[in-house]
XYZ file of C-alpha atoms in Angstrom:
723
model
C 68.868 112.154 106.819
C 72.335 111.056 105.214
C 75.352 112.642 106.422
C 78.069 114.219 103.863
C 81.287 115.362 104.154
C 82.009 119.373 104.040
C 84.293 120.283 101.547
C 86.863 123.227 101.909
C 86.964 126.001 99.252
C 89.721 125.053 96.717
C 91.912 127.968 95.397
C 92.367 125.885 92.132
C 95.674 127.395 91.568
C 96.674 124.784 89.190
C 93.881 125.970 86.612
C 94.148 129.676 87.393
C 90.550 129.643 88.604
C 88.574 130.956 91.641
C 85.074 129.832 92.702
C 82.700 131.067 94.904
C 81.759 129.137 98.172
C 78.372 128.322 96.482
C 80.566 125.940 94.132
C 81.409 123.892 97.076
C 78.116 122.874 97.945
C 76.900 119.228 98.658
C 76.215 116.700 95.949
C 73.182 114.901 96.952
C 72.713 111.548 95.368
C 69.151 111.532 95.555
C 68.812 114.921 94.146
C 70.918 113.997 91.197
C 68.883 110.856 90.451
C 65.794 112.499 90.624
C 67.127 115.088 88.095
C 68.179 112.446 85.648
C 64.821 110.506 85.950
C 63.136 113.983 85.165
C 65.076 114.666 82.083
C 65.066 111.116 80.665
C 61.175 110.962 81.320
C 60.720 114.114 79.388
C 62.882 113.057 76.511
C 61.124 109.754 76.179
C 57.603 111.339 76.396
C 58.702 113.609 73.778
C 59.695 110.994 71.483
C 56.624 109.002 71.774
C 54.291 112.006 71.342
C 56.210 113.874 68.558
C 58.132 110.850 67.162
C 61.713 110.448 66.352
C 63.343 113.332 64.554
C 66.272 111.202 63.354
C 66.856 107.434 62.509
C 67.126 105.354 65.321
C 70.607 104.270 64.266
C 71.910 107.780 63.928
C 74.715 109.263 65.964
C 72.387 111.654 67.591
C 70.551 108.632 69.124
C 73.646 106.702 69.701
C 74.568 109.511 72.279
C 71.357 109.319 73.820
C 71.489 105.654 74.150
C 75.017 105.941 75.881
C 73.545 108.143 78.537
C 70.438 105.955 78.991
C 72.403 103.002 79.508
C 74.588 104.656 82.087
C 71.825 106.036 84.026
C 69.871 102.806 83.688
C 72.431 100.855 85.767
C 71.987 103.147 88.813
C 68.161 103.612 88.136
C 67.733 99.916 88.791
C 64.646 100.210 86.791
C 64.116 97.416 83.846
C 61.952 99.871 81.900
C 65.100 101.807 80.897
C 67.033 98.547 79.708
C 64.060 97.379 77.990
C 63.336 100.643 75.891
C 67.033 100.072 74.706
C 66.337 96.520 73.855
C 63.173 97.683 72.047
C 64.864 100.281 70.071
C 67.676 97.875 69.111
C 65.054 95.378 67.894
C 63.561 98.041 65.672
C 66.905 98.430 64.156
C 67.180 94.810 63.545
C 70.340 95.132 65.729
C 72.095 96.658 62.814
C 74.186 99.829 62.245
C 73.011 102.700 59.739
C 73.009 102.440 55.847
C 76.320 104.380 55.602
C 78.517 101.387 56.566
C 81.791 102.960 57.254
C 80.583 106.382 58.396
C 80.895 106.296 62.223
C 77.789 108.499 62.646
C 76.017 105.106 61.640
C 77.790 102.846 63.891
C 77.847 104.723 67.233
C 74.868 102.403 68.008
C 77.394 99.457 68.177
C 78.330 100.577 71.607
C 74.813 100.041 73.022
C 74.419 96.593 71.160
C 77.891 95.505 72.688
C 76.792 96.659 76.211
C 73.435 94.981 76.136
C 75.131 91.907 74.826
C 77.499 91.886 77.812
C 74.426 91.360 80.188
C 71.875 89.522 77.989
C 74.356 87.367 75.973
C 72.042 86.818 72.961
C 74.249 86.520 69.763
C 71.886 88.282 67.484
C 72.579 91.595 69.591
C 75.910 91.722 67.962
C 75.825 89.503 64.892
C 75.221 92.259 62.430
C 77.536 94.916 64.171
C 80.315 92.355 64.365
C 80.253 91.594 60.747
C 80.434 95.331 60.069
C 83.382 95.648 62.510
C 85.253 92.864 60.818
C 84.838 94.644 57.622
C 86.099 97.947 59.367
C 89.235 96.096 60.845
C 89.961 94.721 57.299
C 90.227 98.063 55.601
C 93.626 99.591 54.952
C 93.125 102.982 56.617
C 95.796 104.539 54.625
C 93.929 107.699 53.278
C 94.701 111.121 54.262
C 92.236 112.704 56.647
C 92.159 115.966 54.604
C 88.362 117.040 54.332
C 87.949 116.036 50.730
C 86.315 113.409 48.658
C 83.860 112.310 51.415
C 86.772 111.088 53.576
C 84.501 111.188 56.666
C 82.369 108.406 55.154
C 85.462 106.056 55.355
C 87.797 107.253 57.968
C 87.470 109.146 61.433
C 88.409 112.399 59.886
C 86.544 114.735 62.316
C 86.820 114.784 65.987
C 83.100 114.125 67.056
C 83.979 110.576 65.338
C 86.387 109.841 68.194
C 83.119 109.302 70.574
C 81.278 107.331 67.976
C 83.853 104.928 66.371
C 86.561 103.783 68.543
C 84.235 103.365 71.493
C 82.039 101.003 69.241
C 84.942 98.875 68.605
C 86.394 98.932 71.994
C 82.945 97.810 73.619
C 82.891 94.884 71.047
C 86.381 93.750 72.134
C 85.429 93.987 75.728
C 82.332 91.680 75.314
C 83.630 89.141 72.752
C 87.300 88.955 74.105
C 88.528 89.626 70.362
C 91.458 92.118 70.816
C 91.311 93.016 66.949
C 88.463 95.662 67.540
C 90.020 97.328 70.345
C 93.626 97.360 68.392
C 91.940 98.833 65.456
C 90.475 101.476 67.570
C 93.714 102.473 69.414
C 95.474 102.700 66.102
C 92.744 104.960 64.332
C 92.414 107.052 67.352
C 96.116 107.988 67.226
C 95.786 108.475 63.275
C 92.924 111.139 63.946
C 94.861 112.662 66.862
C 98.198 113.089 65.133
C 96.088 115.168 62.477
C 93.511 117.185 64.563
C 94.985 117.449 68.073
C 96.729 120.611 68.874
C 99.322 120.065 71.327
C 99.905 123.685 71.676
C 96.160 124.177 72.863
C 95.535 120.584 74.203
C 92.362 120.734 72.143
C 91.089 119.179 68.994
C 90.119 120.946 65.631
C 86.901 119.897 64.422
C 88.293 118.890 61.165
C 91.013 119.747 58.660
C 88.978 122.814 57.281
C 89.538 124.685 60.628
C 93.271 124.620 60.933
C 93.516 128.219 59.748
C 90.099 129.628 60.666
C 89.813 132.437 63.648
C 87.129 133.613 65.888
C 86.275 137.144 65.905
C 88.897 137.821 68.743
C 91.418 136.234 66.760
C 91.629 133.072 68.477
C 91.677 129.451 66.592
C 88.349 127.836 66.452
C 88.023 125.018 69.097
C 84.446 123.840 69.208
C 83.065 123.003 72.551
C 80.996 120.090 71.602
C 83.326 118.545 69.344
C 85.979 118.464 72.026
C 83.220 117.348 74.606
C 82.652 114.362 72.464
C 86.388 113.591 72.232
C 86.719 113.729 75.813
C 83.740 111.427 76.213
C 85.463 109.059 73.804
C 88.738 109.150 75.805
C 86.642 107.855 78.992
C 84.870 105.037 76.892
C 88.201 104.044 75.400
C 89.694 103.801 78.920
C 86.655 101.855 80.306
C 87.774 99.158 77.864
C 91.750 99.403 78.074
C 92.858 97.495 80.983
C 95.043 98.761 83.608
C 98.607 97.283 82.697
C 98.105 97.466 78.798
C 100.789 99.350 77.363
C 98.266 101.403 75.131
C 96.626 103.029 78.135
C 99.379 105.377 79.179
C 98.973 107.623 76.093
C 95.111 107.755 76.502
C 95.691 108.810 80.029
C 98.151 111.395 79.268
C 95.993 112.956 76.666
C 92.922 112.794 79.006
C 95.041 114.677 81.715
C 96.203 117.370 79.262
C 92.618 118.099 77.898
C 91.092 117.868 81.357
C 93.552 120.649 82.499
C 92.748 122.948 79.503
C 89.195 122.484 79.541
C 88.533 123.235 83.097
C 90.542 126.347 82.710
C 88.264 127.394 80.181
C 85.103 126.926 82.195
C 82.826 130.013 82.068
C 81.781 132.132 84.845
C 78.198 130.790 84.354
C 79.533 127.143 85.027
C 79.087 125.827 81.288
C 81.269 125.856 78.355
C 79.997 128.067 75.503
C 79.974 126.994 72.016
C 83.616 128.488 71.069
C 85.930 127.578 73.706
C 88.645 130.377 73.153
C 85.998 133.090 72.177
C 83.078 132.540 74.626
C 81.975 136.193 74.626
C 81.141 135.858 70.793
C 78.836 133.089 71.765
C 77.187 134.397 75.093
C 74.555 131.662 75.844
C 75.136 128.706 77.747
C 75.639 125.331 75.724
C 74.719 122.241 77.580
C 75.919 119.350 75.235
C 79.408 120.244 75.298
C 79.232 121.048 78.937
C 77.635 117.528 79.673
C 80.241 115.735 77.964
C 82.972 117.730 79.769
C 81.665 117.074 83.166
C 80.957 113.369 82.212
C 84.781 113.167 81.576
C 86.003 115.234 84.436
C 83.957 113.405 86.893
C 85.015 110.103 85.613
C 88.531 111.132 85.963
C 88.283 112.117 89.636
C 86.162 108.712 90.473
C 88.743 106.766 88.758
C 91.817 108.635 90.206
C 93.056 110.166 87.206
C 92.126 113.793 88.217
C 92.677 115.119 91.785
C 89.359 115.749 93.488
C 90.422 118.879 95.205
C 91.240 120.622 91.972
C 88.523 119.407 89.907
C 85.439 119.306 92.320
C 84.561 122.856 92.224
C 84.566 122.827 88.187
C 82.086 119.827 88.709
C 79.741 121.249 91.190
C 79.720 124.589 89.344
C 78.927 122.944 85.998
C 76.333 120.677 87.508
C 74.370 123.572 89.133
C 74.437 125.278 85.565
C 73.386 122.120 83.587
C 70.486 121.812 86.225
C 69.396 125.239 85.772
C 68.976 124.553 82.116
C 66.100 122.015 82.831
C 62.894 123.376 82.379
C 60.109 122.324 85.105
C 58.865 119.688 82.801
C 62.131 118.105 82.460
C 63.346 119.431 79.062
C 66.937 120.022 78.802
C 67.581 123.628 76.976
C 70.632 125.352 75.662
C 71.672 122.582 73.425
C 73.311 123.864 70.294
C 71.582 122.065 67.372
C 73.309 119.876 64.878
C 76.437 121.749 63.426
C 80.036 121.407 62.761
C 81.226 124.550 64.480
C 80.257 126.871 67.412
C 76.755 128.272 67.104
C 74.073 129.839 69.144
C 71.969 128.097 71.749
C 68.663 129.254 73.294
C 66.720 128.193 76.315
C 64.246 126.185 73.987
C 66.707 124.466 71.926
C 67.079 120.677 72.829
C 68.353 117.336 71.215
C 68.615 113.808 72.057
C 72.442 114.046 72.309
C 72.308 116.824 74.906
C 69.952 114.632 77.024
C 72.675 111.722 76.608
C 75.305 114.017 77.751
C 73.289 114.952 80.884
C 72.720 111.557 81.782
C 76.457 110.455 81.406
C 77.534 113.407 83.639
C 74.840 112.721 86.206
C 75.763 109.218 86.583
C 79.421 110.096 87.128
C 78.267 112.688 89.724
C 76.006 110.386 91.291
C 78.863 107.708 91.942
C 81.128 110.772 93.257
C 78.219 111.891 95.564
C 77.882 108.336 97.239
C 81.578 108.360 97.797
C 81.202 111.577 99.530
C 78.810 110.384 102.107
C 80.214 109.817 105.581
C 79.684 106.075 105.682
C 82.302 103.747 106.760
C 81.757 101.264 104.235
C 80.165 101.270 100.714
C 78.950 98.187 99.116
C 78.194 98.161 95.194
C 75.954 95.165 93.877
C 75.969 94.613 90.175
C 73.623 92.138 88.625
C 75.589 90.931 85.195
C 72.831 88.742 84.323
C 70.083 89.170 81.838
C 67.591 88.327 84.529
C 66.240 89.913 87.568
C 68.475 89.082 90.616
C 67.123 86.915 93.467
C 68.623 87.695 97.071
C 72.259 88.391 97.260
C 74.771 86.727 99.396
C 77.576 88.968 100.806
C 80.272 87.275 102.803
C 80.093 88.107 106.453
C 83.630 87.845 107.380
C 84.787 90.071 104.391
C 82.304 92.793 105.587
C 83.261 92.360 109.303
C 86.805 92.791 108.484
C 86.014 95.976 106.426
C 83.515 97.317 109.299
C 84.340 96.291 112.815
C 81.137 97.335 114.570
C 79.385 94.414 112.296
C 80.166 91.766 115.004
C 79.264 94.075 117.804
C 75.570 94.459 117.385
C 72.444 95.264 115.234
C 72.992 97.024 112.091
C 71.191 98.333 109.101
C 71.499 97.841 105.370
C 70.416 101.013 103.436
C 70.459 102.121 99.832
C 73.139 104.926 99.667
C 71.463 106.828 97.078
C 67.588 106.716 98.262
C 67.899 105.823 101.793
C 65.589 102.743 101.571
C 66.291 99.995 103.977
C 66.966 96.620 102.684
C 65.639 93.399 104.723
C 68.469 90.755 105.321
C 69.152 87.528 107.143
C 72.450 86.339 108.601
C 73.142 82.900 107.451
C 74.866 80.412 109.852
C 75.087 77.302 107.834
C 75.429 75.407 111.080
C 78.577 77.590 112.250
C 78.746 79.627 115.487
C 79.429 82.884 113.593
C 77.616 83.859 110.353
C 79.065 82.970 107.265
C 76.953 85.065 104.874
C 74.373 88.071 104.910
C 71.530 87.538 102.684
C 70.056 90.717 101.616
C 66.764 91.508 99.758
C 68.031 94.365 97.206
C 66.189 93.585 94.008
C 68.421 94.221 90.984
C 67.040 94.605 87.393
C 69.242 92.902 84.607
C 72.539 94.853 84.234
C 71.810 97.090 87.345
C 73.636 98.401 90.156
C 72.788 99.117 93.711
C 75.089 101.296 96.122
C 74.560 100.342 99.818
C 76.018 100.980 103.009
C 75.813 99.789 106.583
C 74.746 101.551 109.685
C 74.581 100.685 113.362
C 71.086 100.331 115.066
C 68.073 98.197 115.018
C 66.900 97.262 111.383
C 63.246 97.391 110.681
C 61.212 94.290 111.512
C 61.082 91.818 108.400
C 58.017 89.887 107.747
C 58.820 86.167 107.629
C 58.540 84.914 104.088
C 60.126 81.356 104.352
C 59.309 78.547 106.798
C 60.076 74.781 106.846
C 59.222 72.236 109.650
C 59.047 68.460 110.563
C 55.348 67.458 110.514
C 55.377 64.303 112.950
C 51.523 64.695 113.121
C 51.129 63.776 109.257
C 53.473 60.703 108.958
C 56.815 62.605 109.207
C 56.401 64.925 106.238
C 58.792 67.684 106.106
C 57.158 70.672 104.494
C 58.649 74.032 103.492
C 57.638 77.355 101.676
C 58.138 80.696 100.878
C 55.881 83.716 99.903
C 55.215 82.014 96.368
C 55.183 78.383 96.721
C 55.177 75.373 98.978
C 56.761 71.793 98.946
C 56.961 68.518 101.038
C 58.878 65.359 101.083
C 58.181 62.251 102.724
C 59.311 60.472 106.029
C 59.575 56.773 107.051
C 56.292 56.832 108.829
C 54.561 56.978 105.541
C 55.841 53.717 104.526
C 53.398 51.981 107.035
C 50.544 53.252 104.673
C 51.372 51.718 101.365
C 48.213 53.263 99.665
C 49.663 56.606 100.305
C 53.296 55.679 99.750
C 55.170 58.324 97.732
C 58.856 59.000 96.779
C 59.603 62.138 95.257
C 58.942 65.883 95.880
C 55.531 67.195 96.338
C 54.244 70.618 95.197
C 51.487 72.432 96.850
C 49.542 74.984 94.833
C 49.327 78.038 96.929
C 48.083 81.637 95.656
C 48.825 83.860 98.610
C 51.906 85.488 100.037
C 51.221 84.208 103.449
C 52.630 81.233 105.054
C 50.149 78.361 105.030
C 51.931 75.144 106.106
C 50.777 74.968 109.697
C 47.268 76.402 108.778
C 46.725 73.622 105.978
C 48.040 71.000 108.286
C 45.333 71.932 110.584
C 42.486 71.811 107.855
C 40.509 68.601 107.500
C 41.074 68.734 103.626
C 43.781 70.573 102.317
C 43.042 68.977 98.748
C 40.247 71.587 98.556
C 40.862 75.180 97.655
C 39.476 77.567 100.472
C 40.756 80.691 98.629
C 44.579 80.291 99.328
C 45.380 77.149 97.270
C 45.355 73.296 97.575
C 47.362 70.418 97.256
C 46.356 68.655 94.027
C 49.676 67.479 92.789
C 50.118 63.664 92.431
C 53.442 62.139 93.323
C 53.105 58.629 93.878
C 56.080 56.110 93.160
C 57.580 58.666 91.077
C 60.208 61.594 91.421
C 57.297 64.015 91.499
C 58.492 67.756 91.246
C 61.951 67.411 90.844
C 63.152 64.514 93.024
C 66.412 62.731 92.201
C 67.701 59.173 92.401
C 70.481 57.149 91.127
C 70.101 56.035 87.359
C 72.059 52.827 86.847
C 71.447 50.089 84.296
C 68.801 52.373 82.678
C 66.696 52.188 85.942
C 65.918 54.618 88.501
C 66.876 53.271 91.845
C 64.595 54.984 94.504
C 65.799 55.307 98.103
C 63.282 54.688 100.987
C 61.849 57.836 102.598
C 64.032 59.923 105.056
C 64.715 59.033 108.684
C 66.637 61.940 110.035
C 65.881 65.814 109.545
C 67.417 68.929 111.226
C 67.022 72.645 110.378
C 70.127 74.539 109.410
C 68.796 78.106 109.037
C 65.572 79.523 109.640
C 64.693 83.201 109.061
C 62.718 85.574 107.294
C 64.530 85.354 103.799
C 65.888 81.879 103.821
C 64.989 78.312 105.357
C 67.742 75.377 104.966
C 67.238 71.986 106.154
C 68.965 68.605 105.928
C 67.267 65.245 105.398
C 69.061 61.809 105.954
C 68.376 58.513 104.580
C 69.416 55.087 105.520
C 71.349 53.020 103.131
C 69.734 51.227 99.948
C 70.423 48.801 97.205
C 71.579 50.364 93.996
C 72.304 47.707 91.400
C 74.095 45.589 93.995
C 75.946 48.335 95.913
C 74.791 49.980 99.265
C 74.370 53.648 98.924
C 73.710 56.511 101.279
C 72.462 60.187 100.478
C 71.983 63.388 102.416
C 69.929 65.940 100.866
C 70.245 69.682 101.922
C 67.347 71.752 100.859
C 67.007 75.616 100.952
C 64.218 78.138 99.970
C 64.357 81.944 99.564
C 61.920 84.532 99.512
C 60.368 85.276 96.208
C 61.597 82.333 94.387
C 59.579 79.707 92.683
C 62.444 77.224 92.877
C 64.262 75.429 96.009
C 67.848 74.531 96.009
C 68.697 71.030 96.209
C 72.332 69.816 97.223
C 72.429 66.121 97.023
C 75.460 64.342 98.623
C 75.972 60.584 97.948
C 78.342 58.075 99.400
C 79.599 57.032 95.768
C 79.925 58.582 92.627
C 77.076 57.869 90.623
C 75.001 58.630 87.454
C 71.814 60.332 88.553
C 68.339 61.089 87.197
C 66.445 64.322 88.322
C 62.706 63.750 87.157
C 59.249 65.502 86.711
C 56.355 63.123 86.739
C 54.629 63.474 83.327
C 51.012 63.150 83.078
C 49.129 61.090 80.473
C 47.188 64.061 78.910
C 49.033 66.290 76.640
C 51.197 68.976 78.139
C 54.235 71.370 76.975
C 57.846 70.179 77.544
C 61.003 72.044 77.554
C 64.177 70.199 77.356
C 67.345 72.521 77.027
C 70.438 70.389 77.621
C 72.992 73.029 76.919
C 71.418 75.527 79.676
C 70.570 72.820 82.033
C 66.821 73.787 82.003
C 64.081 70.897 82.201
C 60.506 72.260 82.214
C 56.933 70.975 82.111
C 53.495 72.822 81.820
C 50.971 70.229 82.892
C 47.629 69.550 81.299
C 44.745 71.310 82.824
C 43.591 69.492 85.986
C 39.878 70.054 85.801
C 38.889 73.179 87.793
C 41.978 73.107 89.775
C 43.888 74.903 87.131
C 47.369 74.132 85.515
C 50.704 73.479 87.273
C 54.214 74.158 85.922
C 57.101 72.082 87.237
C 60.796 72.935 86.358
C 64.253 72.293 87.017
C 67.633 74.090 86.734
C 70.524 71.824 86.939
C 73.931 73.174 87.613
C 75.786 69.858 87.423
C 77.017 68.843 83.804
C 73.852 67.318 81.815
C 74.573 64.146 79.964
C 71.100 64.101 78.437
C 67.386 64.914 78.761
C 64.647 62.700 77.733
C 61.145 61.387 78.289
C 60.654 57.923 79.558
C 59.520 55.880 82.338
C 56.606 58.138 83.002
C 59.053 61.098 83.652
C 60.740 63.797 82.010
C 64.308 63.200 82.984
C 67.635 65.010 83.228
C 70.409 62.496 83.254
C 73.775 63.773 85.166
C 76.258 62.700 87.529
C 77.811 63.285 90.918
C 80.937 65.663 90.918
C 84.230 64.686 92.447
C 82.732 65.579 95.850
C 79.911 63.012 95.015
C 77.571 65.740 94.972
C 74.794 66.981 92.711
C 73.447 70.664 92.759
C 70.234 71.659 91.124
C 67.087 73.851 91.749
C 63.423 72.550 91.373
C 60.062 74.173 91.912
C 56.723 74.937 90.393
C 54.229 77.639 89.461
C 50.313 77.560 89.359
C 48.377 79.533 86.891
C 45.839 80.444 89.561
C 48.364 82.184 91.627
C 48.318 85.074 88.891
C 52.098 85.210 88.670
C 53.091 82.786 85.936
C 49.909 81.925 83.973
C 51.348 80.104 80.902
C 53.838 77.768 79.594
C 56.070 80.684 77.774
C 56.137 82.502 81.081
C 57.084 79.496 83.019
C 59.669 78.650 80.575
C 61.263 82.038 80.406
C 61.274 82.082 84.308
C 63.371 78.979 84.210
C 65.653 80.133 81.563
C 66.199 83.508 83.448
C 66.831 81.364 86.709
C 69.433 79.585 84.849
C 71.284 82.737 83.804
C 71.090 84.338 87.081
C 72.638 81.391 88.830
C 75.525 81.205 86.273
C 75.977 85.176 86.494
C 75.546 85.775 90.178
C 75.573 89.274 91.656
C 78.901 90.652 92.092
C 79.558 92.283 95.368
C 82.374 95.231 95.862
C 83.292 96.523 99.058
C 85.060 99.703 99.648
C 85.850 102.002 102.600
């Protein structure tokens, strides 16, 4: 069971509030996550069954998408991101038909966020053209509520959630400052018109300046101000610290947070009218959700003191959760309006769910920080592809948490308590250099992890490699998906069997098979777990490499030295040494360092020559027709071979991290021509897939996998360590 800090009761003198001890209760990460999954699940089931009540480009759904995106990052489940991608595709990645109406381009926030992960230009191209036209407008009209001003300017306070963040997120992902600059300029135009400095609240629009509630107080709408505070957060997420524009946003944020906190109702929510809550006695969850989102964000980011605002958050979250029905339906959402109104337990709307998910995500982050862990590790996958294993720097972690060097430890998910398998990576050193952790991450997702002293759970070994002297000096290696081998000097004594390149073994089991297969009388026959039918010969095979000089491939002889560098459950690394050979009149030597990670289809190849050279990385091409992929810009080369009788179909592919000069088909190969870097090194990944393994069964799947691996390698998981 996780341990949590105990919180003292805060008098909240600064806010003039008093809260019962119940408001100081613990925030439990797993409970918050479960609640968000329940609410999100109900919302999508309802939409699928009953249909969408509003256009998928509408502001109502724009708010939902904002919440789903925030939740999806920590849910670490591809289905939520995929829903947003599918919806965006149905929208043709475009805004609504009313081009300058902020309601219709709120969705630009989601397009920009998805683009930030997946990087596909079509995700923002239409939105960017619209944003360019918004920036180009003079924006000199008065914001008085006449002549349909709302269709051209941000003349109502809700627009500050929809319009400015859409432009701001576009600036962040494109690096183009004009969108953010316009958002900032127009924010303050709206603020100068609608913000009451006396009350630290926004009027909904110009029609409400002189209107009064039943108790004689000005009309300040809960949801409208909630959307403003949500907009403030999302602007601050895109204005970097040190930017001169940031201070004014922080100042207004703090003013509004203090005022809003002082107006929280005894039931934990904010009712529809902020200054006349008695005239609207029912809870209202959409405004409440946005207020909690903003205040929790302020605490998490150091803008608001936790001891003052935590009771507001705990009480408000309890009230929000009490508004969720057993099936996950969120109630007490005021329906679409422009002013305070009633809300019932059965009233719900998509924007209320968006607010709930935004609030829950920030409270989730707060709750993780409150756990009594000595160190917290955030893993973030910025790539539009699932992550592989994650490398963490051992020294950095050990300096942050001294017990790391003392003995065994565990790595666990700080939200769910799930334990992650890991391996210490030494790379030939006496002390570990890295910690390799098996914490899968969906594209764009985050995992919060922590360390504990104690024996970790046993890990099933998923990688293996060894020198095979009993089979003419082979060196074979494998993981829970694929297997390979390269050839030693002893094979050269048998010219008819001689081979140069990399051999791929077609396995269809998660078990390790190298030792078993070498004991078999015939591993070229499938006994249920696969076979070796791939032919290498005097070719580069499944991603071998050789100098490429004078339009010729200069093969080395087979390796003469070998050593294991790391051998563990999650990664095996070894090194092969070669004797010098002639390359166009020059003696050249090479060392090949090969590693394979659990769950991967590809092995990493680090090739170090004694001279700077052009090189060719090759895949043997068959005489029969196959399918070829050559993408020089991405460094991706793929081949889906022709059918090999009853044996099935093999796919071979390479992802080249070194700069690619060209890709071509010649000399019986599919070739990538590259060159050594300043350290006389070439780094690439090579591997394969077999349709009978059932994981990758066609050319499209194989080529998608290769592209995703290229994306993942160029945008590796980011590791953030905090105490």
